[in-house]
Coordinates of N, CA and C in Angstrom, one line a residue:
Chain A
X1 N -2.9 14.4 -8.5 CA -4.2 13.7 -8.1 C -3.9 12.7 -6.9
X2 N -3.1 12.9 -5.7 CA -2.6 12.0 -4.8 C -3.9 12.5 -4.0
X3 N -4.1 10.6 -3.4 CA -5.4 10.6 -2.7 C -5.1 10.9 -1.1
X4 N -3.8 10.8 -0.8 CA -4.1 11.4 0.4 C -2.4 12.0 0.4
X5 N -2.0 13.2 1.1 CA -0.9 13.8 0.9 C -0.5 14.0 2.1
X6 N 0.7 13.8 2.7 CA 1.2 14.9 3.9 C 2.3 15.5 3.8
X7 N 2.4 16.8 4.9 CA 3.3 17.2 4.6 C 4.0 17.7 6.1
X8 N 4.8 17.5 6.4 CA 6.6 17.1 5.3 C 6.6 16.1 5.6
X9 N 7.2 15.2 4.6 CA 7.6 13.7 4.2 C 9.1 13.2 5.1
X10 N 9.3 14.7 5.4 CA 10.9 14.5 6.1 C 10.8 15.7 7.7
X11 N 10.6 15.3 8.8 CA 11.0 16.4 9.8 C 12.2 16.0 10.8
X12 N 13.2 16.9 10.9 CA 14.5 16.6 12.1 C 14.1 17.9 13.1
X13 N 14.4 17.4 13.7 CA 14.0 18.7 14.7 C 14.7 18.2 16.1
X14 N 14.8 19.2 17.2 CA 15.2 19.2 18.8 C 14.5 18.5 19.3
X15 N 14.6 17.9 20.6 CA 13.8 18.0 21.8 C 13.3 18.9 22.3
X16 N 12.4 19.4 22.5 CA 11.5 20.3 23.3 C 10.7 21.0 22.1
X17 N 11.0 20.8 20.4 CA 10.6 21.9 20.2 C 9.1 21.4 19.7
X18 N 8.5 21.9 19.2 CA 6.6 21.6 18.9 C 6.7 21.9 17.0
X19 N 5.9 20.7 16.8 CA 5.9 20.4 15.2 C 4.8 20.0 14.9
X20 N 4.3 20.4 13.9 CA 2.9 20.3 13.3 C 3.4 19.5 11.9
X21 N 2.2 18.0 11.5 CA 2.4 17.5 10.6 C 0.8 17.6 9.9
X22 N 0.7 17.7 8.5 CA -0.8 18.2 7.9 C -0.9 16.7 6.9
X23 N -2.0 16.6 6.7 CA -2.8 15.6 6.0 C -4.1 15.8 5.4
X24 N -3.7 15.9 4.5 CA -5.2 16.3 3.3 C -5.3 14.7 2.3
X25 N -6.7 14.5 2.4 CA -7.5 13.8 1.6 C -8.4 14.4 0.2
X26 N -8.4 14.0 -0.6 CA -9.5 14.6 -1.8 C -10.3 13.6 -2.4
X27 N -10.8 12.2 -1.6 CA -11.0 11.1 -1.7 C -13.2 11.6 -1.2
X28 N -13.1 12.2 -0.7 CA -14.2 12.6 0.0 C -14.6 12.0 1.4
X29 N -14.0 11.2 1.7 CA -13.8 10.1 3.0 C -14.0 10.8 3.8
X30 N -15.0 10.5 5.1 CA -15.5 10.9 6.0 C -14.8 10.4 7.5
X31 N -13.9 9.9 7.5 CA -12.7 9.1 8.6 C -11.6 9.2 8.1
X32 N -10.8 9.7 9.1 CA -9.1 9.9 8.8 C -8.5 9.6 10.0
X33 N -6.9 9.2 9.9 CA -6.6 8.8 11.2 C -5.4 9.0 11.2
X34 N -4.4 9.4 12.3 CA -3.2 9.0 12.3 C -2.6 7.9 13.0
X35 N -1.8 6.9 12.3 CA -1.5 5.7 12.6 C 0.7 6.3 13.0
X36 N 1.1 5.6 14.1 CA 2.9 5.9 14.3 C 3.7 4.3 13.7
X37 N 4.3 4.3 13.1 CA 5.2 3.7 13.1 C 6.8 3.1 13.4
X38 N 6.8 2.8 14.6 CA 7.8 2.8 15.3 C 9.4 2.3 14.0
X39 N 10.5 2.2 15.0 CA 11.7 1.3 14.4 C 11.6 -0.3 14.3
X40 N 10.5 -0.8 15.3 CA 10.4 -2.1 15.1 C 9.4 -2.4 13.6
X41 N 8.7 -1.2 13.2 CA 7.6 -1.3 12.0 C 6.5 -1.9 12.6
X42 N 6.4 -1.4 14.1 CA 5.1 -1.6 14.3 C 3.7 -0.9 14.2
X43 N 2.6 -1.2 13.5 CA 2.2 0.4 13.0 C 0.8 0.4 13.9
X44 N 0.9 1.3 14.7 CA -0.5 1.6 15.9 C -1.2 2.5 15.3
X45 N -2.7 2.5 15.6 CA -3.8 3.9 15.5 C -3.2 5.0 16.4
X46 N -3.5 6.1 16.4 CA -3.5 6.9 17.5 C -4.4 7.5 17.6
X47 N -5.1 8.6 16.4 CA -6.3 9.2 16.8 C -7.2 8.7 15.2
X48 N -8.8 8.6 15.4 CA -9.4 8.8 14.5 C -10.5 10.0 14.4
X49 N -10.1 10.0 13.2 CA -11.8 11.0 13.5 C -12.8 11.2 12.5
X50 N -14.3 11.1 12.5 CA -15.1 10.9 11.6 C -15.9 12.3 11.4
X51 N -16.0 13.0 10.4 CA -16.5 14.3 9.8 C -16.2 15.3 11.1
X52 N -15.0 15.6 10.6 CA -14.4 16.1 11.8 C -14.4 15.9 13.5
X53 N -15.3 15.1 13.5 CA -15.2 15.0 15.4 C -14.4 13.4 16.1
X54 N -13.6 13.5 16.7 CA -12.4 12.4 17.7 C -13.7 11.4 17.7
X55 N -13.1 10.1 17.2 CA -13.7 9.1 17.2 C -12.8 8.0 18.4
X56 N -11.8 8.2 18.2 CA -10.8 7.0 18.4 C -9.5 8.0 19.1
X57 N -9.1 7.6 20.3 CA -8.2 8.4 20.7 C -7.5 7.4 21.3
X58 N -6.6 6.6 21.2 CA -5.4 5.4 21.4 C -4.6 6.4 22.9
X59 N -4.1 5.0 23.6 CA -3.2 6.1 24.5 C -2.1 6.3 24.0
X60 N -2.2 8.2 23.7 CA -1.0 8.6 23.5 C -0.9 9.9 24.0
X61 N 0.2 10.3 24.4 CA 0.7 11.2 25.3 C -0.6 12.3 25.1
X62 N -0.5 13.5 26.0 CA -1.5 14.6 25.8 C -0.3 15.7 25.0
X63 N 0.4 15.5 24.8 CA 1.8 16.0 23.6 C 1.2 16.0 22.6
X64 N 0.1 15.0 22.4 CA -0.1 14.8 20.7 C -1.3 15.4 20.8
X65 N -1.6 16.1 20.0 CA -3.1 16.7 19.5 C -3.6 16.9 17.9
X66 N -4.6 15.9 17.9 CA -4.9 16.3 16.1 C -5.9 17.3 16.4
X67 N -5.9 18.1 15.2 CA -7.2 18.4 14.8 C -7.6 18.6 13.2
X68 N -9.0 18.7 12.9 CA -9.5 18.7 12.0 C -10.3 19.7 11.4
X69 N -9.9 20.8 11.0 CA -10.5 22.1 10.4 C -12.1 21.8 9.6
X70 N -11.8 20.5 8.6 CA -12.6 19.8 8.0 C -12.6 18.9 7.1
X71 N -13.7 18.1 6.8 CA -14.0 16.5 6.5 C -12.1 16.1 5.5
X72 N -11.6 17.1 5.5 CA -10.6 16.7 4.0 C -9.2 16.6 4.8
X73 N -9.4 17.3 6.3 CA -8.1 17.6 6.6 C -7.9 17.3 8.1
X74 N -6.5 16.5 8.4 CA -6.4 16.0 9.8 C -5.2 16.4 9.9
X75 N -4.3 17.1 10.9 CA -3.4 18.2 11.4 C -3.3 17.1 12.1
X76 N -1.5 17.0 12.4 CA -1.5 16.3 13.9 C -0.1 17.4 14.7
X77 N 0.0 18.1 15.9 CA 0.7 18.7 16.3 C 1.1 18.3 17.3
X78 N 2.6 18.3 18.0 CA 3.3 17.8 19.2 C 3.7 18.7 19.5
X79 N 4.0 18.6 20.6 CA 4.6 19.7 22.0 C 6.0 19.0 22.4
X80 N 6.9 19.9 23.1 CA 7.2 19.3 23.7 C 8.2 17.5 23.0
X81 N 8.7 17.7 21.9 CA 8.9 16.5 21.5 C 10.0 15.8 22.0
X82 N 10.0 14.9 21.8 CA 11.0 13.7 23.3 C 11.8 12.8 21.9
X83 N 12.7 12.3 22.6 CA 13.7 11.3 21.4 C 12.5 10.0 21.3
X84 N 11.9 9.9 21.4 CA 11.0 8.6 21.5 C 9.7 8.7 20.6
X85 N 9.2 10.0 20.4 CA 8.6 10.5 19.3 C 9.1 10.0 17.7
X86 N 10.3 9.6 17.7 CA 10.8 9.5 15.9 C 10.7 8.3 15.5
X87 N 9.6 8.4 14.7 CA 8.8 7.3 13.9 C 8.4 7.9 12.6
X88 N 7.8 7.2 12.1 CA 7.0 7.3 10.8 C 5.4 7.6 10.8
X89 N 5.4 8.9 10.6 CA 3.5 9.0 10.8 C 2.9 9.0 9.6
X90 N 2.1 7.7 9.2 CA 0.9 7.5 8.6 C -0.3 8.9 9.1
X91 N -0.8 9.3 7.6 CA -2.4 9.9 8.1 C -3.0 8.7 6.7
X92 N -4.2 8.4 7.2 CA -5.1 7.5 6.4 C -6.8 8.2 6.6
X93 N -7.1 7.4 5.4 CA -8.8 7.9 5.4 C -9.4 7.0 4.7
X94 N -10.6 6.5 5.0 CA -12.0 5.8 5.2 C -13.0 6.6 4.8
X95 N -14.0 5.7 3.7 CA -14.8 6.4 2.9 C -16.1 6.3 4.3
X96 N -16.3 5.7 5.4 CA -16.6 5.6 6.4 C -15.7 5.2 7.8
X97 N -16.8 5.6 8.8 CA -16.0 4.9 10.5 C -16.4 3.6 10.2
X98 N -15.1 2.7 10.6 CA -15.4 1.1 10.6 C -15.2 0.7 8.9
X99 N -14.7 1.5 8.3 CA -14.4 0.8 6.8 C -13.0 -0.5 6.8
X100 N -12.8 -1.1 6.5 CA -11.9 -1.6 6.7 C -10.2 -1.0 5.3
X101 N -11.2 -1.0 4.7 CA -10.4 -0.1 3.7 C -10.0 0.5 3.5
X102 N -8.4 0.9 3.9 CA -8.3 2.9 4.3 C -6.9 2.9 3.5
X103 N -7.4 4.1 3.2 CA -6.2 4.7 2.3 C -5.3 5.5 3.0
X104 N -4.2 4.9 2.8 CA -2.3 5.6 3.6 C -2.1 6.7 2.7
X105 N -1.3 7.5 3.5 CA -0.5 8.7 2.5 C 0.8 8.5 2.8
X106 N 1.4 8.5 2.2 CA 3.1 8.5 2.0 C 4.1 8.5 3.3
X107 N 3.3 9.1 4.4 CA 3.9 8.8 6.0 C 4.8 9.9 6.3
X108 N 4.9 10.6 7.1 CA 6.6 11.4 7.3 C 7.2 11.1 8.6
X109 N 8.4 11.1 7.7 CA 9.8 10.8 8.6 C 10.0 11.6 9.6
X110 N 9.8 11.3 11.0 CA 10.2 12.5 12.2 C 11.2 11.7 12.8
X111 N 12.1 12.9 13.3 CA 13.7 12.3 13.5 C 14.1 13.9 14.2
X112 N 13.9 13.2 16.2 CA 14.2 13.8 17.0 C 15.6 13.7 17.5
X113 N 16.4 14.6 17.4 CA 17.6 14.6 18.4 C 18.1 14.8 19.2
Chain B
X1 N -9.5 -8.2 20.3 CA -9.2 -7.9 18.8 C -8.6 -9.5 18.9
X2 N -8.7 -9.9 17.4 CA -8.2 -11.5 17.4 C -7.1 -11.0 16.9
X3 N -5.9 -12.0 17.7 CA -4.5 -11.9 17.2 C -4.0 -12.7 15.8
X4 N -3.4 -12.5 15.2 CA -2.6 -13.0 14.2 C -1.3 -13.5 14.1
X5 N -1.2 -14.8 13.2 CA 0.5 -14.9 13.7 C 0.6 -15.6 12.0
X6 N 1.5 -15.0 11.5 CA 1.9 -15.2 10.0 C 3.2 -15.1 10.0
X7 N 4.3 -15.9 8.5 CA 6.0 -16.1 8.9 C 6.2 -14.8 8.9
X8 N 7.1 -14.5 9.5 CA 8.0 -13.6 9.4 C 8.7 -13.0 8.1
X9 N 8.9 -14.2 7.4 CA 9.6 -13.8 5.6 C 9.7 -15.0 5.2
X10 N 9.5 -14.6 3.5 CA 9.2 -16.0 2.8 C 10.2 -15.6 1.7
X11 N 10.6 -16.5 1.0 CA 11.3 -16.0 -0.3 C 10.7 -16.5 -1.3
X12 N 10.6 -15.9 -2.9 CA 10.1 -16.6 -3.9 C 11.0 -15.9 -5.4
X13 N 10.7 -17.2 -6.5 CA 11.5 -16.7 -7.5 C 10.2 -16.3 -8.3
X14 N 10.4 -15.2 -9.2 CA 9.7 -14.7 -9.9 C 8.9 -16.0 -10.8
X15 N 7.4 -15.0 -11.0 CA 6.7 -16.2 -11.9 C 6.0 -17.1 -11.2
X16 N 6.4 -17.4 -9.5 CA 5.7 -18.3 -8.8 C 4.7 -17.9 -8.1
X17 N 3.5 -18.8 -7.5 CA 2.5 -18.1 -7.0 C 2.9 -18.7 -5.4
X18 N 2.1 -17.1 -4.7 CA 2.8 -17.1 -3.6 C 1.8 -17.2 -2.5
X19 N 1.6 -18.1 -1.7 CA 0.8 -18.6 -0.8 C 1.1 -18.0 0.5
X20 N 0.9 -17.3 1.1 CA 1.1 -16.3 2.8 C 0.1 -17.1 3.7
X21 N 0.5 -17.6 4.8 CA -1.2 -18.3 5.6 C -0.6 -17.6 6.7
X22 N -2.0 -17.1 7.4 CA -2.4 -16.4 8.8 C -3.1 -17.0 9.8
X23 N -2.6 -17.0 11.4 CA -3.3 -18.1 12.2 C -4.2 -16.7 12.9
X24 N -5.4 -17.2 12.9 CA -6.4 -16.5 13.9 C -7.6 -17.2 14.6
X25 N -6.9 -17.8 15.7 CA -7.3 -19.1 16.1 C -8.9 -18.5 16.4
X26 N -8.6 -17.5 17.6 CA -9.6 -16.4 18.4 C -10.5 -15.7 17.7
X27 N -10.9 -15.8 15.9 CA -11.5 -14.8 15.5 C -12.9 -15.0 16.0
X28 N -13.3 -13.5 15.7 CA -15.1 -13.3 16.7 C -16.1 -13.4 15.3
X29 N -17.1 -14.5 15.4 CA -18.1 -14.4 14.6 C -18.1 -13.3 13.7
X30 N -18.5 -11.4 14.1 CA -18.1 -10.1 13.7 C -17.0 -9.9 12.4
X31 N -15.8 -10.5 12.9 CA -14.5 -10.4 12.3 C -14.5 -10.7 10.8
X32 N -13.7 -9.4 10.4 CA -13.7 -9.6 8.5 C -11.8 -10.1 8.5
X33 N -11.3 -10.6 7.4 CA -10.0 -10.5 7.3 C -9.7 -10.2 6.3
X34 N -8.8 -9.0 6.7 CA -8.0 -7.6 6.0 C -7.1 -8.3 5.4
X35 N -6.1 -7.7 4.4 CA -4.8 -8.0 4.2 C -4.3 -7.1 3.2
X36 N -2.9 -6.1 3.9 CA -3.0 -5.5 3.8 C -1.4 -5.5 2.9
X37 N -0.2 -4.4 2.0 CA 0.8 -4.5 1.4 C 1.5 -3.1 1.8
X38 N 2.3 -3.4 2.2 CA 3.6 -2.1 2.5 C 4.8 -2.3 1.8
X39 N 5.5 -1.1 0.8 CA 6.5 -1.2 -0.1 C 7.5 -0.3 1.1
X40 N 8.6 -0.3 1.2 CA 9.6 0.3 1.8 C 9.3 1.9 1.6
X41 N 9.3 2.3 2.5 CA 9.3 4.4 2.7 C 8.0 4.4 2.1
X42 N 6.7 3.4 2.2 CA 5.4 4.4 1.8 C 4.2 3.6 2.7
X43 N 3.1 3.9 2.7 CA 1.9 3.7 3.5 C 1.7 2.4 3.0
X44 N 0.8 1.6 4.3 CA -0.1 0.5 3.5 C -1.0 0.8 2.7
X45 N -0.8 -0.6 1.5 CA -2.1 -0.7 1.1 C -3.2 -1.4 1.3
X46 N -4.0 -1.2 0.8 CA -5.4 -2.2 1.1 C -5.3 -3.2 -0.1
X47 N -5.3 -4.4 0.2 CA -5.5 -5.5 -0.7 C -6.7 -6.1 -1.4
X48 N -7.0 -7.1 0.0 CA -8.5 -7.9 -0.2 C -8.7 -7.5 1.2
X49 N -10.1 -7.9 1.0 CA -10.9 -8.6 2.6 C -11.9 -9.4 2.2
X50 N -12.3 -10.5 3.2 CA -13.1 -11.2 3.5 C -13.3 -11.8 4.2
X51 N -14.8 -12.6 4.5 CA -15.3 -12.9 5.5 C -15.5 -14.7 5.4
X52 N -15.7 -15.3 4.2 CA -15.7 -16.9 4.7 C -15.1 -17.3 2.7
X53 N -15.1 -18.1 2.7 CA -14.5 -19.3 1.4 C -13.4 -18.4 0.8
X54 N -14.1 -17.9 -0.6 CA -12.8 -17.4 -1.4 C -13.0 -15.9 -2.1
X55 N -12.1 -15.4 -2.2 CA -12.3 -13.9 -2.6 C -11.1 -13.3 -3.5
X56 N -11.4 -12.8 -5.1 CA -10.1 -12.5 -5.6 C -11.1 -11.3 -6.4
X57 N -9.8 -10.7 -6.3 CA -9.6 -9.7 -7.3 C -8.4 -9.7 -8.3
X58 N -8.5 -8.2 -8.5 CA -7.3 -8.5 -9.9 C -6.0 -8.6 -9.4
X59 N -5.9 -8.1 -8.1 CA -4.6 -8.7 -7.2 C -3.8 -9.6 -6.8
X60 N -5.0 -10.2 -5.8 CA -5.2 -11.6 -4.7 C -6.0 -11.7 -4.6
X61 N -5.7 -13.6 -4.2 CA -6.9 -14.5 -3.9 C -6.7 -14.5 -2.2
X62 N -8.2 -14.9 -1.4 CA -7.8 -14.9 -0.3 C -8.8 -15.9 -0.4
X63 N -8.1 -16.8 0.4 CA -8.7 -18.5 0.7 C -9.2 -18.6 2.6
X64 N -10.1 -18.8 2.6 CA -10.8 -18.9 4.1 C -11.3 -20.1 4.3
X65 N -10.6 -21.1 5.2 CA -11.7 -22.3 5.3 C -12.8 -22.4 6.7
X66 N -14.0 -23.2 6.6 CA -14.6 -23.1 7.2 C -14.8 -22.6 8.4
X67 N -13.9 -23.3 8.8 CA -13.8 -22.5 10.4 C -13.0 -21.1 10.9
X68 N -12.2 -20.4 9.5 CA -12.1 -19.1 9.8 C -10.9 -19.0 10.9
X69 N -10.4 -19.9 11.5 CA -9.4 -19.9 11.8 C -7.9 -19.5 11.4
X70 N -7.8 -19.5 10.1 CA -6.9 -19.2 9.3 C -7.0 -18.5 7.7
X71 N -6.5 -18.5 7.1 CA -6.7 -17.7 6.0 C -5.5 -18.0 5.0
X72 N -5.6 -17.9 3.9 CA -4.4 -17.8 3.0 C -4.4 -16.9 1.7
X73 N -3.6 -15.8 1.5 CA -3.8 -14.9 0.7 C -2.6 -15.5 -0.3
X74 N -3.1 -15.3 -1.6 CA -2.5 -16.2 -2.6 C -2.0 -15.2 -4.1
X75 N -0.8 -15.1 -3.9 CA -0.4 -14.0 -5.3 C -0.3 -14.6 -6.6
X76 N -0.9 -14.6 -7.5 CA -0.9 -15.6 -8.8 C 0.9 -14.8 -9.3
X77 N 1.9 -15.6 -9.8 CA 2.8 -15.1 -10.3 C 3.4 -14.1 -10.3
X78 N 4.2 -13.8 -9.2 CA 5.3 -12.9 -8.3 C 5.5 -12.0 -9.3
X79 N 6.3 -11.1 -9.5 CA 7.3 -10.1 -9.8 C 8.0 -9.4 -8.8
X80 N 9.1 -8.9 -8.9 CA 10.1 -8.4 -8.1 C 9.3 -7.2 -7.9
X81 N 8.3 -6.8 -8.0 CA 7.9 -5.3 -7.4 C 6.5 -5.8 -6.5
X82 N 6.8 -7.3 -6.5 CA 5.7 -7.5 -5.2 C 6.4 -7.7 -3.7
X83 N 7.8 -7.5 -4.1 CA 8.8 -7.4 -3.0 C 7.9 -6.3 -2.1
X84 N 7.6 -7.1 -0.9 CA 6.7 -6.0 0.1 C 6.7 -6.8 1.7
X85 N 5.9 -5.8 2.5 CA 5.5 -6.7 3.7 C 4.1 -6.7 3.7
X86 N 3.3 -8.1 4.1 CA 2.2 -8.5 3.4 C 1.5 -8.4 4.8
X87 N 0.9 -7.7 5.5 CA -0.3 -7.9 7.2 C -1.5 -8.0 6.5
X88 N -1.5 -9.4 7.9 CA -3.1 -10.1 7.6 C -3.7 -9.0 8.8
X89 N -5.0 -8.8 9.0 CA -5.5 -8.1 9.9 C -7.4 -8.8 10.1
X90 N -7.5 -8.9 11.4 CA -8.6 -9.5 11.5 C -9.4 -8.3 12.8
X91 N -10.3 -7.7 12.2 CA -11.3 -7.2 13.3 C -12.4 -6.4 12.7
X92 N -13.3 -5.9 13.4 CA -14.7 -5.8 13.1 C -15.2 -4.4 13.9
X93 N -16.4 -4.0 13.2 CA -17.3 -2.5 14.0 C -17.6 -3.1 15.4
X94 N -17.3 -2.5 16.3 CA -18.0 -3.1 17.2 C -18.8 -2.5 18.0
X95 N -19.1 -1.5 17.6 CA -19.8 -0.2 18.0 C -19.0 1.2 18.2
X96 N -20.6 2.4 18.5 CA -19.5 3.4 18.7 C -18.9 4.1 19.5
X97 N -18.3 5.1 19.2 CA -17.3 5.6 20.2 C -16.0 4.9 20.2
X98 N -15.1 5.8 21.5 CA -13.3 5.5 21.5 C -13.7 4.2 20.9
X99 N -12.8 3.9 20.3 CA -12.2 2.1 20.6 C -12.9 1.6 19.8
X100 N -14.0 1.6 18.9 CA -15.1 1.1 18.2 C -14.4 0.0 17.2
X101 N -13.3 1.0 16.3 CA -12.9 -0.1 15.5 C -11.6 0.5 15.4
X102 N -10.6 -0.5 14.8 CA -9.0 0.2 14.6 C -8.7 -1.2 13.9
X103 N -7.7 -1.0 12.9 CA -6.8 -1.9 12.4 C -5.3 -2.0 13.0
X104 N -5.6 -3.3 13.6 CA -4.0 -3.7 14.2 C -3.8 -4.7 13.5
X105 N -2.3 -3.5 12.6 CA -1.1 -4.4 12.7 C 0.0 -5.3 13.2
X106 N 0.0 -6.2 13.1 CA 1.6 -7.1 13.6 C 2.5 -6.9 12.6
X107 N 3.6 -7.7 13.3 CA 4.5 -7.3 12.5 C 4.8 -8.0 10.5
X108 N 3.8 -8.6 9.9 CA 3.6 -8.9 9.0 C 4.8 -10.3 8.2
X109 N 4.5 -10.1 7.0 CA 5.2 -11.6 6.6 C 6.2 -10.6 5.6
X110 N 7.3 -10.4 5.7 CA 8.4 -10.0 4.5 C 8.7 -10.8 3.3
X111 N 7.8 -10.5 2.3 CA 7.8 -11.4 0.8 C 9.2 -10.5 0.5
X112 N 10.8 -11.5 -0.5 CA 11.1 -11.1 -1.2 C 11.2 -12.0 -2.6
X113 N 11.1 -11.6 -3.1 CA 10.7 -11.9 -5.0 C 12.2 -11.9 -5.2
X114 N 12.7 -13.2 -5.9 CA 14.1 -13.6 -6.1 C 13.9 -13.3 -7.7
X115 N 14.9 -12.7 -8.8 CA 15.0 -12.8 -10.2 C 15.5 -14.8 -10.6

């Protein structure tokens, strides 16, 4: 019964190669986002999006692209992945846009080499 | 976005209540204050929020004085599994579209809970 899930909790991968990370909600929340987590534990937005459509698009590379099949599920895919990419990705969700209350999922480890 | 500036790390022995204050000199009229709990290898959580005097739940208390300048989130009686990093966060809807609203974190206050 985990309110928000991603998956994989763990990715190692190359430079250059392209990786898809998934995030499902069952919360019913109508806003989901992906937030990065650097090594310093600094934790930035990057994209939001409210009943599927880009609400919030932070600058980050055109490498990164979420998308959102539907209200439950926010995909985030990279291209092209660089050693500077390996952080911790948060997906979160909001029972609305502008809630302040958002629920984290477990985050996954990306770890470029 | 109003900045925040809270210690870095605090230490406490179990059993004690734990007082965190947050400077937000800049906050905007709009502005709610978040505060938010990160355990090692997992997401934040959502704690409290609020907007002016005092606000608790079964968690935390979060103390706001008048002028909103600052804040203090208040843990009644520690335990070693409150070992966490504690972000205050202050901002508001501000309309829609890009940019409308986002929670920025700093780098937060490192509570550790001593036995």
């Amino acid at each position: 019964d985990t309110a928000v899930s991603q998956t994989p909790k763990y990715l190692v991968t190359q430079m250059g190669n392209d990786k898809s990370i998934k995030c499902e909600q069952n919360l019913g929340h109508d806003t989901m986002y992906w937030y990065k987590q650097d090594s310093k534990k600094f934790l930035k937005i990057m994209f939001s999006y409210n009943n599927k459509e880009l609400i919030i698009n932070e600058t980050v590379p055109n490498r990164f692209s979420p998308k959102s099949p539907d209200k439950a599920h926010l995909n985030l895919h990279i291209n092209s992945l660089e050693l500077g990419d390996s952080a911790v990705y948060f997906c979160a969700s909001s029972p609305r846009q502008g809630s302040v209350e958002q629920y984290f999922g477990p985050g996954t480890r990306l770890t470029v080499t | 976005l109003a900045k925040t500036t809270q210690p870095i790390s605090m230490d406490s022995y179990e059993g004690q209540e734990v007082n965190i204050t947050c400077s937000h000199n800049n906050i905007a009229t709009n502005d709610y204050i978040t505060w938010y709990q990160q355990f090692p290898s997992q997401g934040p959580r959502f704690i409290i929020q609020g907007y002016k005097t005092k606000v608790t739940n079964e968690v935390a208390s979060l103390f706001i004085p008048a002028d909103r300048k600052s804040s203090t989130l208040s843990l009644p009686r520690v335990s070693l599994s409150d070992t966490a990093v504690y972000y205050c966060l202050v901002g508001a809807l501000r309309g829609s579209g890009a940019g409308s609203y986002q929670l920025t974190f700093g780098k937060g206050t490192k509570l550790s809970v001593i036995p």
